[in-house]
Structures are given as structure tokens and as C-alpha cells.
PDB file of C-alpha atoms in Angstrom:
ATOM      1  CA  GLU A 100      15.337  11.274  -5.960  1.00 95.00           C
ATOM      2  CA  VAL A 101      13.990   8.155  -4.292  1.00 96.00           C
ATOM      3  CA  GLN A 102      13.563   5.326  -6.785  1.00 97.00           C
ATOM      4  CA  LEU A 103      12.313   1.765  -6.388  1.00 98.00           C
ATOM      5  CA  LEU A 104      12.594  -0.716  -9.200  1.00 98.00           C
ATOM      6  CA  GLU A 105      11.010  -4.151  -8.927  1.00 98.00           C
ATOM      7  CA  SER A 106      12.030  -7.132 -11.019  1.00 98.00           C
ATOM      8  CA  GLY A 107      11.650 -10.890 -11.094  1.00 98.00           C
ATOM      9  CA  GLY A 108       8.007 -11.254 -12.021  1.00 97.00           C
ATOM     10  CA  GLY A 109       6.776 -13.591 -14.688  1.00 98.00           C
ATOM     11  CA  LEU A 110       4.739 -16.694 -15.435  1.00 98.00           C
ATOM     12  CA  VAL A 111       5.053 -19.565 -12.995  1.00 98.00           C
ATOM     13  CA  GLN A 112       3.179 -22.835 -12.663  1.00 98.00           C
ATOM     14  CA  PRO A 113       0.995 -23.578  -9.651  1.00 98.00           C
ATOM     15  CA  GLY A 114       3.120 -24.897  -6.829  1.00 98.00           C
ATOM     16  CA  GLY A 115       6.202 -23.167  -8.176  1.00 98.00           C
ATOM     17  CA  SER A 116       8.503 -20.522  -6.717  1.00 98.00           C
ATOM     18  CA  LEU A 117       9.663 -17.067  -7.680  1.00 98.00           C
ATOM     19  CA  ARG A 118      11.911 -14.432  -6.128  1.00 98.00           C
ATOM     20  CA  LEU A 119      11.141 -10.772  -6.551  1.00 98.00           C
ATOM     21  CA  SER A 120      13.707  -8.023  -6.101  1.00 98.00           C
ATOM     22  CA  CYS A 121      13.353  -4.317  -5.450  1.00 98.00           C
ATOM     23  CA  ALA A 122      16.385  -2.141  -6.093  1.00 98.00           C
ATOM     24  CA  ALA A 123      16.337   1.071  -4.090  1.00 98.00           C
ATOM     25  CA  SER A 124      18.232   4.297  -4.592  1.00 98.00           C
ATOM     26  CA  GLY A 125      18.205   7.908  -3.453  1.00 97.00           C
ATOM     27  CA  PHE A 126      17.906   7.346   0.297  1.00 96.00           C
ATOM     28  CA  PRO A 127      19.719   5.582   3.178  1.00 97.00           C
ATOM     29  CA  PHE A 128      18.146   2.184   2.604  1.00 97.00           C
ATOM     30  CA  ARG A 129      18.966   0.662   5.989  1.00 97.00           C
ATOM     31  CA  ASP A 130      17.134   3.474   7.806  1.00 96.00           C
ATOM     32  CA  TYR A 131      13.694   2.538   6.527  1.00 96.00           C
ATOM     33  CA  ALA A 132      11.290  -0.350   6.751  1.00 96.00           C
ATOM     34  CA  MET A 133      10.295  -1.737   3.376  1.00 97.00           C
ATOM     35  CA  SER A 134       7.127  -3.451   2.266  1.00 97.00           C
ATOM     36  CA  TRP A 135       5.549  -5.544  -0.467  1.00 98.00           C
ATOM     37  CA  ILE A 136       1.973  -4.820  -1.484  1.00 98.00           C
ATOM     38  CA  ARG A 137       0.124  -6.627  -4.255  1.00 98.00           C
ATOM     39  CA  GLN A 138      -2.850  -5.956  -6.472  1.00 98.00           C
ATOM     40  CA  ALA A 139      -4.686  -8.752  -8.229  1.00 98.00           C
ATOM     41  CA  PRO A 140      -6.075  -7.888 -11.682  1.00 97.00           C
ATOM     42  CA  GLY A 141      -9.002  -5.539 -11.284  1.00 96.00           C
ATOM     43  CA  LYS A 142      -8.856  -5.737  -7.498  1.00 97.00           C
ATOM     44  CA  GLY A 143      -7.747  -3.582  -4.588  1.00 97.00           C
ATOM     45  CA  LEU A 144      -4.482  -3.313  -2.716  1.00 98.00           C
ATOM     46  CA  GLU A 145      -3.404  -6.089  -0.360  1.00 98.00           C
ATOM     47  CA  TRP A 146      -0.497  -5.708   2.037  1.00 97.00           C
ATOM     48  CA  VAL A 147       1.792  -8.750   1.790  1.00 98.00           C
ATOM     49  CA  SER A 148       4.814  -8.260   4.025  1.00 97.00           C
ATOM     50  CA  SER A 149       7.080  -5.722   5.658  1.00 97.00           C
ATOM     51  CA  VAL A 150      10.600  -5.866   7.060  1.00 97.00           C
ATOM     52  CA  SER A 151      12.393  -3.535   9.430  1.00 96.00           C
ATOM     53  CA  GLY A 152      15.402  -1.481   8.438  1.00 96.00           C
ATOM     54  CA  SER A 153      17.820  -3.940  10.011  1.00 96.00           C
ATOM     55  CA  GLY A 154      16.032  -6.899   8.526  1.00 95.00           C
ATOM     56  CA  GLY A 155      15.536  -8.420  11.931  1.00 95.00           C
ATOM     57  CA  ASP A 156      11.766  -7.953  12.193  1.00 95.00           C
ATOM     58  CA  ALA A 157       9.307  -9.134   9.573  1.00 96.00           C
ATOM     59  CA  TYR A 158       5.532  -9.330   9.332  1.00 96.00           C
ATOM     60  CA  PHE A 159       3.340 -11.230   6.894  1.00 97.00           C
ATOM     61  CA  ALA A 160      -0.282 -11.287   5.841  1.00 96.00           C
ATOM     62  CA  ASP A 161      -2.048 -14.503   6.845  1.00 96.00           C
ATOM     63  CA  SER A 162      -2.599 -15.303   3.150  1.00 97.00           C
ATOM     64  CA  VAL A 163       1.154 -15.713   2.568  1.00 98.00           C
ATOM     65  CA  LYS A 164       2.473 -16.711   5.996  1.00 98.00           C
ATOM     66  CA  GLY A 165       4.586 -19.846   5.779  1.00 97.00           C
ATOM     67  CA  ARG A 166       4.948 -19.567   1.995  1.00 98.00           C
ATOM     68  CA  PHE A 167       6.613 -16.182   1.476  1.00 98.00           C
ATOM     69  CA  THR A 168       9.852 -14.879   2.978  1.00 98.00           C
ATOM     70  CA  ILE A 169      10.934 -11.249   2.990  1.00 98.00           C
ATOM     71  CA  SER A 170      14.563 -10.207   3.277  1.00 98.00           C
ATOM     72  CA  ARG A 171      16.856  -7.335   2.482  1.00 98.00           C
ATOM     73  CA  ASP A 172      20.504  -6.820   1.640  1.00 98.00           C
ATOM     74  CA  ASN A 173      21.408  -3.413   3.013  1.00 98.00           C
ATOM     75  CA  SER A 174      24.829  -3.563   1.377  1.00 97.00           C
ATOM     76  CA  ARG A 175      23.159  -3.856  -2.028  1.00 98.00           C
ATOM     77  CA  ASN A 176      20.154  -1.587  -1.240  1.00 98.00           C
ATOM     78  CA  THR A 177      17.855  -4.381  -2.349  1.00 98.00           C
ATOM     79  CA  LEU A 178      14.642  -5.862  -0.957  1.00 98.00           C
ATOM     80  CA  TYR A 179      13.538  -9.407  -1.767  1.00 98.00           C
ATOM     81  CA  LEU A 180      10.395 -11.482  -1.652  1.00 98.00           C
ATOM     82  CA  GLN A 181      10.803 -15.231  -1.928  1.00 98.00           C
ATOM     83  CA  MET A 182       7.494 -16.769  -2.925  1.00 98.00           C
ATOM     84  CA  ASN A 183       6.956 -20.534  -2.630  1.00 98.00           C
ATOM     85  CA  ARG A 184       3.992 -22.841  -3.220  1.00 98.00           C
ATOM     86  CA  LEU A 185       2.378 -20.291  -5.470  1.00 98.00           C
ATOM     87  CA  GLY A 186      -1.305 -20.551  -6.337  1.00 98.00           C
ATOM     88  CA  ALA A 187      -3.674 -18.784  -8.694  1.00 97.00           C
ATOM     89  CA  ASP A 188      -4.679 -16.389  -5.903  1.00 97.00           C
ATOM     90  CA  ASP A 189      -1.119 -15.051  -5.873  1.00 98.00           C
ATOM     91  CA  THR A 190      -1.475 -13.676  -9.387  1.00 98.00           C
ATOM     92  CA  ALA A 191      -1.015  -9.945  -9.028  1.00 98.00           C
ATOM     93  CA  VAL A 192       1.167  -6.928  -9.609  1.00 98.00           C
ATOM     94  CA  TYR A 193       3.627  -6.786  -6.735  1.00 98.00           C
ATOM     95  CA  TYR A 194       4.788  -3.364  -5.584  1.00 98.00           C
ATOM     96  CA  CYS A 195       7.575  -2.535  -3.190  1.00 98.00           C
ATOM     97  CA  ALA A 196       7.250   0.595  -1.079  1.00 98.00           C
ATOM     98  CA  LYS A 197       9.377   2.546   1.350  1.00 97.00           C
ATOM     99  CA  GLY A 198       8.339   3.159   4.953  1.00 93.00           C
ATOM    100  CA  LEU A 199       8.747   6.248   7.091  1.00 90.00           C
ATOM    101  CA  VAL A 200      10.932   4.857   9.909  1.00 89.00           C
ATOM    102  CA  PRO A 201      13.053   1.733  10.496  1.00 89.00           C
ATOM    103  CA  SER A 202      10.370  -0.027  12.511  1.00 89.00           C
ATOM    104  CA  VAL A 203       7.484  -1.996  11.067  1.00 89.00           C
ATOM    105  CA  VAL A 204       5.218  -1.723  14.116  1.00 86.00           C
ATOM    106  CA  GLY A 205       2.409   0.723  13.411  1.00 85.00           C
ATOM    107  CA  LEU A 206       3.438   1.001   9.758  1.00 89.00           C
ATOM    108  CA  ASN A 207       0.892   2.344   7.323  1.00 89.00           C
ATOM    109  CA  TRP A 208       3.269   4.638   5.435  1.00 91.00           C
ATOM    110  CA  PHE A 209       4.040   3.435   1.938  1.00 94.00           C
ATOM    111  CA  ASP A 210       5.814   6.117  -0.056  1.00 95.00           C
ATOM    112  CA  PRO A 211       6.993   6.032  -2.697  1.00 97.00           C
ATOM    113  CA  TRP A 212       5.981   2.905  -4.573  1.00 98.00           C
ATOM    114  CA  GLY A 213       7.816   1.166  -7.373  1.00 98.00           C
ATOM    115  CA  GLN A 214       6.212   0.620 -10.747  1.00 97.00           C
ATOM    116  CA  GLY A 215       5.351  -2.989  -9.880  1.00 98.00           C
ATOM    117  CA  THR A 216       6.165  -6.382 -11.340  1.00 98.00           C
ATOM    118  CA  LEU A 217       3.506  -8.795 -12.581  1.00 98.00           C
ATOM    119  CA  VAL A 218       3.380 -12.342 -11.247  1.00 98.00           C
ATOM    120  CA  THR A 219       1.099 -14.744 -13.100  1.00 98.00           C
ATOM    121  CA  VAL A 220       0.468 -18.193 -11.681  1.00 98.00           C
ATOM    122  CA  SER A 221      -0.987 -20.445 -14.330  1.00 97.00           C
ATOM    123  CA  SER A 222      -0.431 -23.820 -15.967  1.00 96.00           C
TER     124      SER A 222
ATOM    125  CA  GLN B 127     -13.687  -8.580   3.006  1.00 75.00           C
ATOM    126  CA  SER B 128     -11.353  -5.904   4.259  1.00 87.00           C
ATOM    127  CA  VAL B 129     -11.410  -4.812   7.898  1.00 94.00           C
ATOM    128  CA  LEU B 130     -11.597  -1.262   6.566  1.00 98.00           C
ATOM    129  CA  THR B 131     -14.821  -0.589   4.689  1.00 98.00           C
ATOM    130  CA  GLN B 132     -15.074   1.911   1.864  1.00 98.00           C
ATOM    131  CA  PRO B 133     -17.875   2.550  -0.626  1.00 98.00           C
ATOM    132  CA  PRO B 134     -17.035   0.878  -3.965  1.00 97.00           C
ATOM    133  CA  SER B 135     -17.719   4.040  -5.920  1.00 98.00           C
ATOM    134  CA  VAL B 136     -18.528   7.726  -5.663  1.00 98.00           C
ATOM    135  CA  SER B 137     -19.092  10.298  -8.360  1.00 97.00           C
ATOM    136  CA  GLY B 138     -19.353  14.020  -8.776  1.00 97.00           C
ATOM    137  CA  THR B 139     -19.317  16.791 -11.302  1.00 97.00           C
ATOM    138  CA  PRO B 140     -16.451  19.234 -11.838  1.00 97.00           C
ATOM    139  CA  GLY B 141     -16.244  21.794  -9.083  1.00 97.00           C
ATOM    140  CA  GLN B 142     -18.295  19.690  -6.687  1.00 97.00           C
ATOM    141  CA  ARG B 143     -17.149  18.383  -3.289  1.00 98.00           C
ATOM    142  CA  VAL B 144     -17.151  14.648  -2.618  1.00 98.00           C
ATOM    143  CA  THR B 145     -16.283  12.585   0.420  1.00 98.00           C
ATOM    144  CA  ILE B 146     -15.073   9.007   0.730  1.00 98.00           C
ATOM    145  CA  SER B 147     -15.603   7.197   3.986  1.00 98.00           C
ATOM    146  CA  CYS B 148     -13.451   4.534   5.612  1.00 98.00           C
ATOM    147  CA  SER B 149     -15.023   2.599   8.458  1.00 98.00           C
ATOM    148  CA  GLY B 150     -12.987   0.452  10.803  1.00 98.00           C
ATOM    149  CA  SER B 151     -12.829  -0.525  14.451  1.00 97.00           C
ATOM    150  CA  TYR B 152     -11.002   0.076  17.702  1.00 96.00           C
ATOM    151  CA  SER B 153      -8.074  -2.119  16.689  1.00 96.00           C
ATOM    152  CA  ASN B 154      -7.286  -0.105  13.568  1.00 97.00           C
ATOM    153  CA  ILE B 155      -8.632   3.373  12.880  1.00 97.00           C
ATOM    154  CA  GLU B 156      -9.569   4.269  16.422  1.00 97.00           C
ATOM    155  CA  SER B 157      -6.133   3.315  17.785  1.00 96.00           C
ATOM    156  CA  ASN B 158      -3.860   4.294  14.907  1.00 96.00           C
ATOM    157  CA  THR B 159      -3.405   6.945  12.247  1.00 97.00           C
ATOM    158  CA  VAL B 160      -5.001   6.730   8.811  1.00 98.00           C
ATOM    159  CA  ASN B 161      -3.294   7.302   5.484  1.00 97.00           C
ATOM    160  CA  TRP B 162      -4.950   7.713   2.106  1.00 98.00           C
ATOM    161  CA  TYR B 163      -3.569   6.634  -1.253  1.00 98.00           C
ATOM    162  CA  GLN B 164      -4.523   7.716  -4.751  1.00 98.00           C
ATOM    163  CA  GLN B 165      -4.104   5.368  -7.695  1.00 98.00           C
ATOM    164  CA  LEU B 166      -4.542   6.992 -11.076  1.00 98.00           C
ATOM    165  CA  PRO B 167      -5.444   4.633 -13.933  1.00 96.00           C
ATOM    166  CA  GLY B 168      -2.516   2.441 -14.958  1.00 95.00           C
ATOM    167  CA  THR B 169      -0.131   3.807 -12.350  1.00 97.00           C
ATOM    168  CA  ALA B 170       1.241   2.849  -8.958  1.00 98.00           C
ATOM    169  CA  PRO B 171      -0.485   4.235  -5.869  1.00 98.00           C
ATOM    170  CA  LYS B 172       0.677   7.501  -4.361  1.00 97.00           C
ATOM    171  CA  LEU B 173       0.482   8.755  -0.777  1.00 97.00           C
ATOM    172  CA  LEU B 174      -2.194  11.435  -0.645  1.00 98.00           C
ATOM    173  CA  ILE B 175      -2.892  12.042   3.072  1.00 97.00           C
ATOM    174  CA  HIS B 176      -0.884  10.864   6.080  1.00 96.00           C
ATOM    175  CA  ASN B 177      -1.392  11.030   9.831  1.00 96.00           C
ATOM    176  CA  ASN B 178      -5.171  11.402   9.339  1.00 97.00           C
ATOM    177  CA  ASN B 179      -5.116  14.892   7.861  1.00 97.00           C
ATOM    178  CA  GLN B 180      -1.625  15.861   6.686  1.00 97.00           C
ATOM    179  CA  ARG B 181      -0.849  16.491   3.034  1.00 97.00           C
ATOM    180  CA  PRO B 182       2.580  15.593   1.662  1.00 95.00           C
ATOM    181  CA  SER B 183       4.349  18.294  -0.244  1.00 94.00           C
ATOM    182  CA  GLY B 184       2.832  18.729  -3.676  1.00 95.00           C
ATOM    183  CA  VAL B 185      -0.664  17.494  -2.857  1.00 97.00           C
ATOM    184  CA  PRO B 186      -3.238  20.250  -3.548  1.00 96.00           C
ATOM    185  CA  ASP B 187      -5.180  21.597  -0.590  1.00 96.00           C
ATOM    186  CA  ARG B 188      -8.367  20.497  -2.345  1.00 97.00           C
ATOM    187  CA  PHE B 189      -7.661  17.152  -0.672  1.00 98.00           C
ATOM    188  CA  SER B 190      -8.302  16.886   3.058  1.00 98.00           C
ATOM    189  CA  GLY B 191      -8.594  14.075   5.574  1.00 98.00           C
ATOM    190  CA  SER B 192     -10.300  13.673   8.894  1.00 98.00           C
ATOM    191  CA  LYS B 193     -10.820  11.014  11.538  1.00 98.00           C
ATOM    192  CA  SER B 194     -13.372  10.558  14.259  1.00 97.00           C
ATOM    193  CA  GLY B 195     -13.486   7.462  16.422  1.00 97.00           C
ATOM    194  CA  ALA B 196     -13.297   4.391  14.240  1.00 97.00           C
ATOM    195  CA  SER B 197     -14.047   6.185  10.989  1.00 98.00           C
ATOM    196  CA  ALA B 198     -12.079   8.367   8.627  1.00 98.00           C
ATOM    197  CA  SER B 199     -12.949  10.431   5.605  1.00 98.00           C
ATOM    198  CA  LEU B 200     -11.261  11.876   2.565  1.00 98.00           C
ATOM    199  CA  ALA B 201     -12.788  15.012   1.092  1.00 98.00           C
ATOM    200  CA  ILE B 202     -12.055  16.380  -2.332  1.00 98.00           C
ATOM    201  CA  SER B 203     -13.310  19.852  -3.085  1.00 97.00           C
ATOM    202  CA  GLY B 204     -13.322  21.672  -6.422  1.00 97.00           C
ATOM    203  CA  LEU B 205     -13.437  18.321  -8.203  1.00 98.00           C
ATOM    204  CA  GLN B 206     -11.364  18.098 -11.366  1.00 97.00           C
ATOM    205  CA  SER B 207     -11.321  15.509 -14.137  1.00 97.00           C
ATOM    206  CA  GLU B 208      -7.777  14.508 -13.209  1.00 97.00           C
ATOM    207  CA  ASP B 209      -9.017  13.429  -9.773  1.00 98.00           C
ATOM    208  CA  GLU B 210     -10.668  10.416 -11.400  1.00 98.00           C
ATOM    209  CA  ALA B 211      -8.869   7.553  -9.673  1.00 98.00           C
ATOM    210  CA  ASP B 212      -9.120   4.810  -7.071  1.00 98.00           C
ATOM    211  CA  TYR B 213      -8.677   5.884  -3.470  1.00 98.00           C
ATOM    212  CA  TYR B 214      -7.604   3.642  -0.603  1.00 98.00           C
ATOM    213  CA  CYS B 215      -7.463   4.180   3.150  1.00 98.00           C
ATOM    214  CA  ALA B 216      -4.905   2.321   5.223  1.00 98.00           C
ATOM    215  CA  ALA B 217      -4.285   1.792   8.921  1.00 97.00           C
ATOM    216  CA  TRP B 218      -2.256  -0.489  11.156  1.00 96.00           C
ATOM    217  CA  ASP B 219      -4.382  -3.100  12.862  1.00 95.00           C
ATOM    218  CA  ASP B 220      -3.294  -3.999  16.394  1.00 95.00           C
ATOM    219  CA  ARG B 221      -5.339  -7.215  16.463  1.00 94.00           C
ATOM    220  CA  LEU B 222      -4.107  -8.478  13.087  1.00 92.00           C
ATOM    221  CA  ASN B 223      -0.605  -7.131  13.777  1.00 92.00           C
ATOM    222  CA  GLY B 224      -0.131  -5.579  10.357  1.00 94.00           C
ATOM    223  CA  PRO B 225      -1.311  -2.757   8.113  1.00 95.00           C
ATOM    224  CA  ARG B 226      -4.564  -3.082   6.245  1.00 96.00           C
ATOM    225  CA  PHE B 227      -6.048  -1.321   3.234  1.00 97.00           C
ATOM    226  CA  GLY B 228      -9.653  -0.503   2.609  1.00 98.00           C
ATOM    227  CA  GLY B 229     -11.279  -2.128  -0.368  1.00 98.00           C
ATOM    228  CA  GLY B 230     -10.866   1.030  -2.418  1.00 98.00           C
ATOM    229  CA  THR B 231     -13.258   3.595  -3.837  1.00 98.00           C
ATOM    230  CA  ARG B 232     -13.436   4.503  -7.505  1.00 98.00           C
ATOM    231  CA  LEU B 233     -14.108   8.179  -8.053  1.00 98.00           C
ATOM    232  CA  THR B 234     -15.794   9.089 -11.313  1.00 98.00           C
ATOM    233  CA  VAL B 235     -15.931  12.689 -12.460  1.00 97.00           C
ATOM    234  CA  LEU B 236     -19.068  13.045 -14.539  1.00 93.00           C
TER     235      LEU B 236
END
């Protein structure tokens, strides 16, 4: 069974940093692109970032470009999201999701999703 | 605003058929496939329709998807109370060079 388990969320002050992790199991991790999608309280889904199976190709939403970094450790079956210079607009539940193929180009497949981890940016 | 436009809400009575629209442009829906996601209250989203009109294993055939030009639709027939959820369309956008979600549509079963 494919499982994704996010961790690392919490309360952080504006301007601070946080690193999220997503532990994957039940599938050949390196063979699939992985993504982060977030959902602000009471709002819709917003794609954040995706990384190719090899980790060599990454894409970011304009809202996080230059502040967030996505990476993966295929030896540990783990996806990461390093978030810097956090602001109130980054407050959200962050989900990781598995892609369909190794490539990110053309990606709109997110299945399954983890249970999410809440990031709250507040002083 | 999202580049994919959905109605904020739709409603229907049990047994009824409802449709949810997703309007985009050449750079997203017209040039790429559309997926639909269902988010039940308090849970993570789930893939409902992929490749415009394909249902993953386990999704009832009451759910169907279609695409024409720069618009897509999700239809739910034989509406049931457990269908009450938020529904999102998604498509890759060639101009923005990334996937995009619609704003989401809340389905209420009256």
C-alpha cells in the first residue's frame, strides 16, 4: 500500500524557516515525481512545488520561488521542502503527493496524498 | 484568482444529476489533460477523474468527466449525501510552466 507521511509542521515566526519531510513507502520512490500542495485555512488547493524522480528537475509556484527549496533523498524514500523567509500567507496545511511518472513536465497527477502537516506563521 | 475558473458552489437533491464546470484557456485545459480531485470534509484530497474522463479503480461510475476546448466538466449522477465535498479541477499550464488547480466547488446535497 502506498503511504505518504508528512512531518515538520508547526508554529514559526514571520521571517523564520521550517523544513517539512514526507516519508514514502509502498512504491519505488525514485520512479515518481513528487509534489507539495498547500491549503490555507478555509481556502482552496495551491500547488507549491514538484521535483522529478531523480531530483534533478524542480518547479516552483511564483509565490514561493526564491524562498522554498524542494529536494528528495531517494535512498531514504523521503521528500523535503525547505521553507525560508516565511510570511503569514504561507500559513496552510502542506500535503505531499505522488506523481504518475518520473517527469514533472505536464504533471497534474497527484495521487495519493499524505494527511498533511500544518504550518502556522505567526508572532 | 486561479487560471482555472470553477463555480464556488453547486447543490442538488439526492438522486439528482449535477455538473461542475472548469473554465481555462489554450495554455492549460485546451493543451493538456484535466484531472479532478474530491476533498471530503476534514480529509486530504483524492484523485477522482484523470486524463479528462478516466476513473481510477474504486471510483463509482456515477462520476464522469469531459473536456471540450478550453473547458472541462465533472458530472455526478444519482447524487448521494456522501458526495458532499469540495471538488477541484487541475491542469498543467504551459505558459506558467506548472500545474494549476481551480478555485474549488463546494457541493451541497440538500
